[in-house]
Amino acid sequence: MYDLVIIGAGPAGLTASVYTSCFKLNHVIIGALPGGQMTYAPDILNYPGFEEITGPELTSRMVAQVKKRGGELIPSSVTRIEKEEDGFVVFTDNQQSYKSAAIILATGVERRRLGIPGEMEYTGKGVQYCATCERFAYENKIVAVIGGANAAAQSAVQLSHAAAKVFILYRGDALRADPIWLSAIEKNPRIEVVTRVQPTEIVGDGVKVTGVKIRSIQNETDVREIPVEQIFVEIGGVPGTALLLPLGVRVDQGGYIAVGETLATSVEGIFAAGDVLSHKYSIEQISSAVGLGARAAVSVFTYLKQQKAPNLWGTSQIKRS
Ligand SMILES: Cc1cc2nc3c(=O)[nH]c(=O)nc-3n(C[C@H](O)[C@H](O)[C@H](O)COP(=O)(O)OP(=O)(O)OC[C@H]3O[C@@H](n4cnc5c(N)ncnc54)[C@H](O)[C@@H]3O)c2cc1C
């Protein structure tokens, strides 16, 4: 039986593992995609300690640290959690199960889809949810990024290094990205921002995307088609709460997990960290995910001590160095 199972291997889960190892808790970290959303970040400029670093590079550094500290990382998907008298059993898609006294859920958010005609048909044939994954897919091409927040802005800048032209299509009045990205976009002649428009259909020739239809937010009859060869959907995500909802965990109005100050959820023994948390705690950034992962690990340590788990007394120690 483990003291703790951490579900999710993004920056929140990876940090929780590093702290948990320092507390000498017996734990395992299960994450379908090690690094999580961070792996999609082309150019991280705001994570302290690195003036500039790519998401994959930061991921490999965090994963290396987890392993060096003794964390066991299992790249699987958790399919369900069962509550038992003395803890939980976590089941994975490769038919393994892990019993533990406590859980930290750090499942982040899942990429949101547009839900318009053509999207499913052309996913992988020009519709993408990751701007940095396949450079050859957009080299010298006319592409569109759909969305208006940081991820969309950052992706557009990254795409502009190789694409012939990048449209940013956004339904709001003005992009909501950080000033650093806004000024990079303003200065970039390859990027054209089209605001107050709603994509209504992805069009193609049956094999690949050839364009996107957009409708004006102000005038519903104003519909036009922009010819593009690739479309990158960057409209945020929905919180990965599916595993906890059957256990009756409380969520906020936006569907994010509601927690108290210790990041304990409404189900005793389950804690949460990172982007999956209510925006009262998370700002959906790596630095906040890291901080919340550390906080959750400390809370689990305290919780297990209070539970007087026999295998903890005498072996655990908080090291402050
Ligand atoms: C394109 C892009 C650019 C970004 N750029 C920046 C940036 O420059 N600076 C910045 O600070 N932030 C940036 N972000 C945001 C940042 O990546 C996230 O805020 C951060 O990764 C959230 O961390 P997390 O650990 O909470 O969740 P995530 O990173 O979402 O990780 C969730 C983890 O849970 C796993 N998981 C989910 N469900 C299951 C399941 N059922 N079983 C097992 N595992 C599961 C996933 O596989 C993953 O390992 C960017 C995001 C994107 C998409």
GROMACS .gro file of N, CA, C and O and ligand atoms in nm, residues 7-14 30-47 53 74 76-79 106-111 129-132 150-152 154-155 181 234 240 243 273-277 282-290, ligand 1:
model
  313
    7ILE      N    1  -0.195   1.166  -0.923
    7ILE     CA    2  -0.250   1.143  -1.057
    7ILE      C    3  -0.227   1.270  -1.139
    7ILE      O    4  -0.281   1.375  -1.105
    8GLY      N    5  -0.148   1.258  -1.244
    8GLY     CA    6  -0.115   1.374  -1.327
    8GLY      C    7   0.033   1.404  -1.314
    8GLY      O    8   0.085   1.418  -1.203
    9ALA      N    9   0.100   1.414  -1.431
    9ALA     CA   10   0.246   1.436  -1.430
    9ALA      C   11   0.283   1.566  -1.501
    9ALA      O   12   0.384   1.574  -1.570
   10GLY      N   13   0.197   1.668  -1.487
   10GLY     CA   14   0.233   1.803  -1.531
   10GLY      C   15   0.318   1.867  -1.422
   10GLY      O   16   0.359   1.799  -1.326
   11PRO      N   17   0.345   1.997  -1.432
   11PRO     CA   18   0.430   2.061  -1.330
   11PRO      C   19   0.376   2.048  -1.188
   11PRO      O   20   0.454   2.036  -1.093
   12ALA      N   21   0.243   2.045  -1.171
   12ALA     CA   22   0.187   2.030  -1.036
   12ALA      C   23   0.220   1.892  -0.979
   12ALA      O   24   0.271   1.880  -0.867
   13GLY      N   25   0.190   1.788  -1.054
   13GLY     CA   26   0.213   1.652  -1.007
   13GLY      C   27   0.361   1.623  -0.989
   13GLY      O   28   0.402   1.560  -0.891
   14LEU      N   29   0.444   1.671  -1.082
   14LEU     CA   30   0.589   1.646  -1.073
   14LEU      C   31   0.647   1.714  -0.949
   14LEU      O   32   0.729   1.656  -0.878
   30ILE      N   33   0.133   0.885  -1.145
   30ILE     CA   34   0.077   0.826  -1.267
   30ILE      C   35   0.033   0.941  -1.358
   30ILE      O   36  -0.052   1.022  -1.320
   31GLY      N   37   0.092   0.950  -1.475
   31GLY     CA   38   0.058   1.059  -1.566
   31GLY      C   39   0.060   1.013  -1.710
   31GLY      O   40   0.160   0.956  -1.756
   32ALA      N   41  -0.051   1.036  -1.779
   32ALA     CA   42  -0.060   0.991  -1.918
   32ALA      C   43   0.044   1.061  -2.005
   32ALA      O   44   0.109   0.999  -2.089
   33LEU      N   45   0.061   1.191  -1.983
   33LEU     CA   46   0.157   1.268  -2.064
   33LEU      C   47   0.254   1.338  -1.969
   33LEU      O   48   0.223   1.445  -1.914
   34PRO      N   49   0.373   1.279  -1.945
   34PRO     CA   50   0.469   1.345  -1.857
   34PRO      C   51   0.500   1.487  -1.907
   34PRO      O   52   0.530   1.507  -2.024
   35GLY      N   53   0.485   1.583  -1.816
   35GLY     CA   54   0.505   1.724  -1.853
   35GLY      C   55   0.372   1.796  -1.876
   35GLY      O   56   0.364   1.917  -1.865
   36GLY      N   57   0.269   1.720  -1.910
   36GLY     CA   58   0.136   1.779  -1.930
   36GLY      C   59   0.136   1.886  -2.038
   36GLY      O   60   0.210   1.877  -2.137
   37GLN      N   61   0.054   1.988  -2.016
   37GLN     CA   62   0.041   2.097  -2.114
   37GLN      C   63   0.172   2.170  -2.139
   37GLN      O   64   0.193   2.231  -2.243
   38MET      N   65   0.260   2.164  -2.038
   38MET     CA   66   0.390   2.231  -2.049
   38MET      C   67   0.465   2.182  -2.174
   38MET      O   68   0.541   2.258  -2.234
   39THR      N   69   0.441   2.056  -2.212
   39THR     CA   70   0.514   2.002  -2.328
   39THR      C   71   0.474   2.075  -2.457
   39THR      O   72   0.545   2.067  -2.556
   40TYR      N   73   0.359   2.141  -2.457
   40TYR     CA   74   0.314   2.213  -2.578
   40TYR      C   75   0.365   2.357  -2.581
   40TYR      O   76   0.347   2.426  -2.681
   41ALA      N   77   0.421   2.404  -2.472
   41ALA     CA   78   0.462   2.545  -2.465
   41ALA      C   79   0.589   2.565  -2.546
   41ALA      O   80   0.694   2.509  -2.515
   42PRO      N   81   0.583   2.645  -2.652
   42PRO     CA   82   0.699   2.658  -2.739
   42PRO      C   83   0.814   2.735  -2.674
   42PRO      O   84   0.930   2.700  -2.691
   43ASP      N   85   0.779   2.837  -2.597
   43ASP     CA   86   0.883   2.927  -2.550
   43ASP      C   87   0.837   2.986  -2.417
   43ASP      O   88   0.754   3.076  -2.415
   44ILE      N   89   0.893   2.936  -2.308
   44ILE     CA   90   0.848   2.983  -2.176
   44ILE      C   91   0.941   3.096  -2.130
   44ILE      O   92   1.062   3.075  -2.117
   45LEU      N   93   0.882   3.211  -2.107
   45LEU     CA   94   0.963   3.329  -2.072
   45LEU      C   95   0.942   3.371  -1.927
   45LEU      O   96   1.006   3.464  -1.880
   46ASN      N   97   0.849   3.304  -1.859
   46ASN     CA   98   0.806   3.355  -1.728
   46ASN      C   99   0.824   3.255  -1.615
   46ASN      O  100   0.762   3.270  -1.510
   47TYR      N  101   0.906   3.153  -1.636
   47TYR     CA  102   0.929   3.059  -1.526
   47TYR      C  103   1.062   3.094  -1.461
   47TYR      O  104   1.168   3.087  -1.526
   53ILE      N  105   1.304   2.910  -2.197
   53ILE     CA  106   1.322   2.764  -2.205
   53ILE      C  107   1.201   2.706  -2.278
   53ILE      O  108   1.090   2.758  -2.266
   74ILE      N  109   0.482   0.661  -1.369
   74ILE     CA  110   0.418   0.560  -1.452
   74ILE      C  111   0.337   0.630  -1.562
   74ILE      O  112   0.239   0.699  -1.532
   76SER      N  113   0.081   0.614  -1.754
   76SER     CA  114  -0.047   0.547  -1.786
   76SER      C  115  -0.161   0.643  -1.760
   76SER      O  116  -0.144   0.748  -1.700
   77SER      N  117  -0.279   0.598  -1.801
   77SER     CA  118  -0.401   0.675  -1.775
   77SER      C  119  -0.478   0.611  -1.661
   77SER      O  120  -0.495   0.488  -1.660
   78VAL      N  121  -0.525   0.692  -1.569
   78VAL     CA  122  -0.609   0.639  -1.462
   78VAL      C  123  -0.753   0.635  -1.514
   78VAL      O  124  -0.802   0.732  -1.573
   79THR      N  125  -0.817   0.521  -1.494
   79THR     CA  126  -0.954   0.507  -1.548
   79THR      C  127  -1.059   0.524  -1.439
   79THR      O  128  -1.170   0.568  -1.467
  106ALA      N  129  -0.386   1.594  -0.994
  106ALA     CA  130  -0.322   1.707  -1.064
  106ALA      C  131  -0.341   1.686  -1.214
  106ALA      O  132  -0.244   1.684  -1.290
  107THR      N  133  -0.466   1.670  -1.254
  107THR     CA  134  -0.496   1.629  -1.392
  107THR      C  135  -0.511   1.747  -1.488
  107THR      O  136  -0.545   1.726  -1.605
  108GLY      N  137  -0.491   1.870  -1.440
  108GLY     CA  138  -0.490   1.985  -1.531
  108GLY      C  139  -0.620   2.005  -1.606
  108GLY      O  140  -0.729   1.981  -1.553
  109VAL      N  141  -0.606   2.050  -1.730
  109VAL     CA  142  -0.725   2.070  -1.814
  109VAL      C  143  -0.707   1.995  -1.946
  109VAL      O  144  -0.595   1.971  -1.989
  110GLU      N  145  -0.819   1.957  -2.005
  110GLU     CA  146  -0.814   1.895  -2.138
  110GLU      C  147  -0.842   2.001  -2.242
  110GLU      O  148  -0.925   2.089  -2.218
  111ARG      N  149  -0.775   1.992  -2.356
  111ARG     CA  150  -0.794   2.094  -2.459
  111ARG      C  151  -0.939   2.099  -2.505
  111ARG      O  152  -0.999   1.996  -2.533
  129TYR      N  153  -0.418   2.063  -3.225
  129TYR     CA  154  -0.435   2.123  -3.092
  129TYR      C  155  -0.299   2.151  -3.030
  129TYR      O  156  -0.290   2.175  -2.910
  130CYS      N  157  -0.195   2.144  -3.111
  130CYS     CA  158  -0.059   2.167  -3.061
  130CYS      C  159   0.022   2.234  -3.171
  130CYS      O  160   0.050   2.173  -3.275
  131ALA      N  161   0.057   2.360  -3.148
  131ALA     CA  162   0.125   2.437  -3.252
  131ALA      C  163   0.270   2.395  -3.273
  131ALA      O  164   0.327   2.419  -3.378
  132THR      N  165   0.328   2.333  -3.172
  132THR     CA  166   0.473   2.310  -3.180
  132THR      C  167   0.507   2.165  -3.213
  132THR      O  168   0.623   2.131  -3.226
  150ASN      N  169  -0.319   3.374  -2.383
  150ASN     CA  170  -0.174   3.355  -2.393
  150ASN      C  171  -0.132   3.240  -2.485
  150ASN      O  172  -0.041   3.255  -2.565
  151ALA      N  173  -0.201   3.125  -2.469
  151ALA     CA  174  -0.158   3.008  -2.547
  151ALA      C  175  -0.172   3.036  -2.696
  151ALA      O  176  -0.085   3.000  -2.776
  152ALA      N  177  -0.282   3.104  -2.736
  152ALA     CA  178  -0.303   3.135  -2.877
  152ALA      C  179  -0.197   3.233  -2.926
  152ALA      O  180  -0.138   3.216  -3.034
  154GLN      N  181   0.101   3.301  -2.801
  154GLN     CA  182   0.235   3.240  -2.800
  154GLN      C  183   0.251   3.145  -2.919
  154GLN      O  184   0.354   3.144  -2.986
  155SER      N  185   0.147   3.068  -2.946
  155SER     CA  186   0.151   2.974  -3.058
  155SER      C  187   0.164   3.049  -3.190
  155SER      O  188   0.238   3.007  -3.278
  181TRP      N  189   0.357   3.921  -2.529
  181TRP     CA  190   0.313   3.852  -2.651
  181TRP      C  191   0.241   3.949  -2.745
  181TRP      O  192   0.254   3.942  -2.866
  234GLU      N  193  -0.668   2.689  -3.000
  234GLU     CA  194  -0.607   2.726  -2.870
  234GLU      C  195  -0.711   2.802  -2.788
  234GLU      O  196  -0.697   2.921  -2.763
  240GLY      N  197  -0.989   1.855  -1.572
  240GLY     CA  198  -0.989   1.708  -1.573
  240GLY      C  199  -1.042   1.650  -1.443
  240GLY      O  200  -0.969   1.590  -1.366
  243LEU      N  201  -1.248   1.190  -1.297
  243LEU     CA  202  -1.219   1.080  -1.204
  243LEU      C  203  -1.280   1.102  -1.066
  243LEU      O  204  -1.312   1.007  -0.996
  273ALA      N  205  -0.422   1.981  -0.701
  273ALA     CA  206  -0.322   2.085  -0.726
  273ALA      C  207  -0.319   2.120  -0.875
  273ALA      O  208  -0.355   2.039  -0.960
  274GLY      N  209  -0.276   2.243  -0.903
  274GLY     CA  210  -0.255   2.285  -1.042
  274GLY      C  211  -0.379   2.342  -1.109
  274GLY      O  212  -0.472   2.388  -1.044
  275ASP      N  213  -0.380   2.334  -1.242
  275ASP     CA  214  -0.484   2.399  -1.322
  275ASP      C  215  -0.624   2.342  -1.297
  275ASP      O  216  -0.724   2.406  -1.331
  276VAL      N  217  -0.631   2.222  -1.242
  276VAL     CA  218  -0.762   2.160  -1.218
  276VAL      C  219  -0.838   2.230  -1.104
  276VAL      O  220  -0.957   2.214  -1.087
  277LEU      N  221  -0.763   2.313  -1.029
  277LEU     CA  222  -0.822   2.381  -0.913
  277LEU      C  223  -0.900   2.505  -0.955
  277LEU      O  224  -0.869   2.569  -1.056
  282SER      N  225  -0.562   2.885  -0.864
  282SER     CA  226  -0.473   2.865  -0.978
  282SER      C  227  -0.485   2.977  -1.079
  282SER      O  228  -0.595   3.025  -1.107
  283ILE      N  229  -0.370   3.017  -1.136
  283ILE     CA  230  -0.375   3.115  -1.245
  283ILE      C  231  -0.340   3.047  -1.378
  283ILE      O  232  -0.303   3.112  -1.475
  284GLU      N  233  -0.347   2.915  -1.381
  284GLU     CA  234  -0.321   2.836  -1.502
  284GLU      C  235  -0.186   2.871  -1.565
  284GLU      O  236  -0.176   2.903  -1.683
  285GLN      N  237  -0.085   2.869  -1.482
  285GLN     CA  238   0.052   2.892  -1.526
  285GLN      C  239   0.141   2.788  -1.458
  285GLN      O  240   0.104   2.731  -1.354
  286ILE      N  241   0.259   2.767  -1.515
  286ILE     CA  242   0.350   2.666  -1.460
  286ILE      C  243   0.389   2.703  -1.317
  286ILE      O  244   0.390   2.619  -1.227
  287SER      N  245   0.420   2.831  -1.296
  287SER     CA  246   0.465   2.871  -1.162
  287SER      C  247   0.357   2.845  -1.057
  287SER      O  248   0.386   2.801  -0.946
  288SER      N  249   0.230   2.869  -1.093
  288SER     CA  250   0.126   2.845  -0.993
  288SER      C  251   0.105   2.695  -0.975
  288SER      O  252   0.084   2.647  -0.863
  289ALA      N  253   0.115   2.617  -1.083
  289ALA     CA  254   0.099   2.471  -1.071
  289ALA      C  255   0.208   2.413  -0.980
  289ALA      O  256   0.182   2.327  -0.896
  290VAL      N  257   0.330   2.465  -0.997
  290VAL     CA  258   0.443   2.419  -0.915
  290VAL      C  259   0.417   2.451  -0.767
  290VAL      O  260   0.432   2.366  -0.679
  322LIG     C1  261   0.051   2.614  -2.580
  322LIG     C2  262   0.068   2.642  -2.433
  322LIG     C3  263   0.163   2.734  -2.393
  322LIG     C4  264   0.180   2.762  -2.256
  322LIG     N1  265   0.277   2.849  -2.218
  322LIG     C5  266   0.298   2.875  -2.088
  322LIG     C6  267   0.403   2.964  -2.046
  322LIG     O1  268   0.476   3.020  -2.129
  322LIG     N2  269   0.416   2.988  -1.914
  322LIG     C7  270   0.338   2.928  -1.819
  322LIG     O2  271   0.360   2.952  -1.700
  322LIG     N3  272   0.238   2.844  -1.856
  322LIG     C8  273   0.216   2.816  -1.987
  322LIG     N4  274   0.115   2.730  -2.025
  322LIG     C9  275   0.025   2.678  -1.920
  322LIG    C10  276   0.091   2.564  -1.841
  322LIG     O3  277   0.143   2.467  -1.930
  322LIG    C11  278  -0.011   2.502  -1.747
  322LIG     O4  279  -0.063   2.603  -1.662
  322LIG    C12  280   0.050   2.391  -1.662
  322LIG     O5  281   0.107   2.291  -1.742
  322LIG    C13  282  -0.055   2.328  -1.570
  322LIG     O6  283   0.006   2.227  -1.497
  322LIG     P1  284  -0.076   2.109  -1.427
  322LIG     O7  285   0.026   2.018  -1.369
  322LIG     O8  286  -0.180   2.165  -1.340
  322LIG     O9  287  -0.157   2.037  -1.543
  322LIG     P2  288  -0.116   1.983  -1.686
  322LIG    O10  289   0.011   2.042  -1.734
  322LIG    O11  290  -0.238   1.999  -1.769
  322LIG    O12  291  -0.089   1.828  -1.662
  322LIG    C14  292  -0.193   1.739  -1.637
  322LIG    C15  293  -0.137   1.600  -1.624
  322LIG    O13  294  -0.242   1.511  -1.588
  322LIG    C16  295  -0.239   1.398  -1.673
  322LIG     N5  296  -0.371   1.338  -1.674
  322LIG    C17  297  -0.492   1.393  -1.702
  322LIG     N6  298  -0.590   1.301  -1.688
  322LIG    C18  299  -0.527   1.185  -1.649
  322LIG    C19  300  -0.573   1.054  -1.619
  322LIG     N7  301  -0.701   1.020  -1.624
  322LIG     N8  302  -0.482   0.961  -1.585
  322LIG    C20  303  -0.349   0.990  -1.578
  322LIG     N9  304  -0.301   1.113  -1.605
  322LIG    C21  305  -0.389   1.208  -1.641
  322LIG    C22  306  -0.188   1.455  -1.805
  322LIG    O14  307  -0.142   1.351  -1.891
  322LIG    C23  308  -0.077   1.543  -1.753
  322LIG    O15  309   0.036   1.466  -1.720
  322LIG    C24  310   0.097   2.698  -2.160
  322LIG    C25  311   0.001   2.606  -2.201
  322LIG    C26  312  -0.014   2.578  -2.335
  322LIG    C27  313  -0.118   2.477  -2.378
   0.00000   0.00000   0.00000
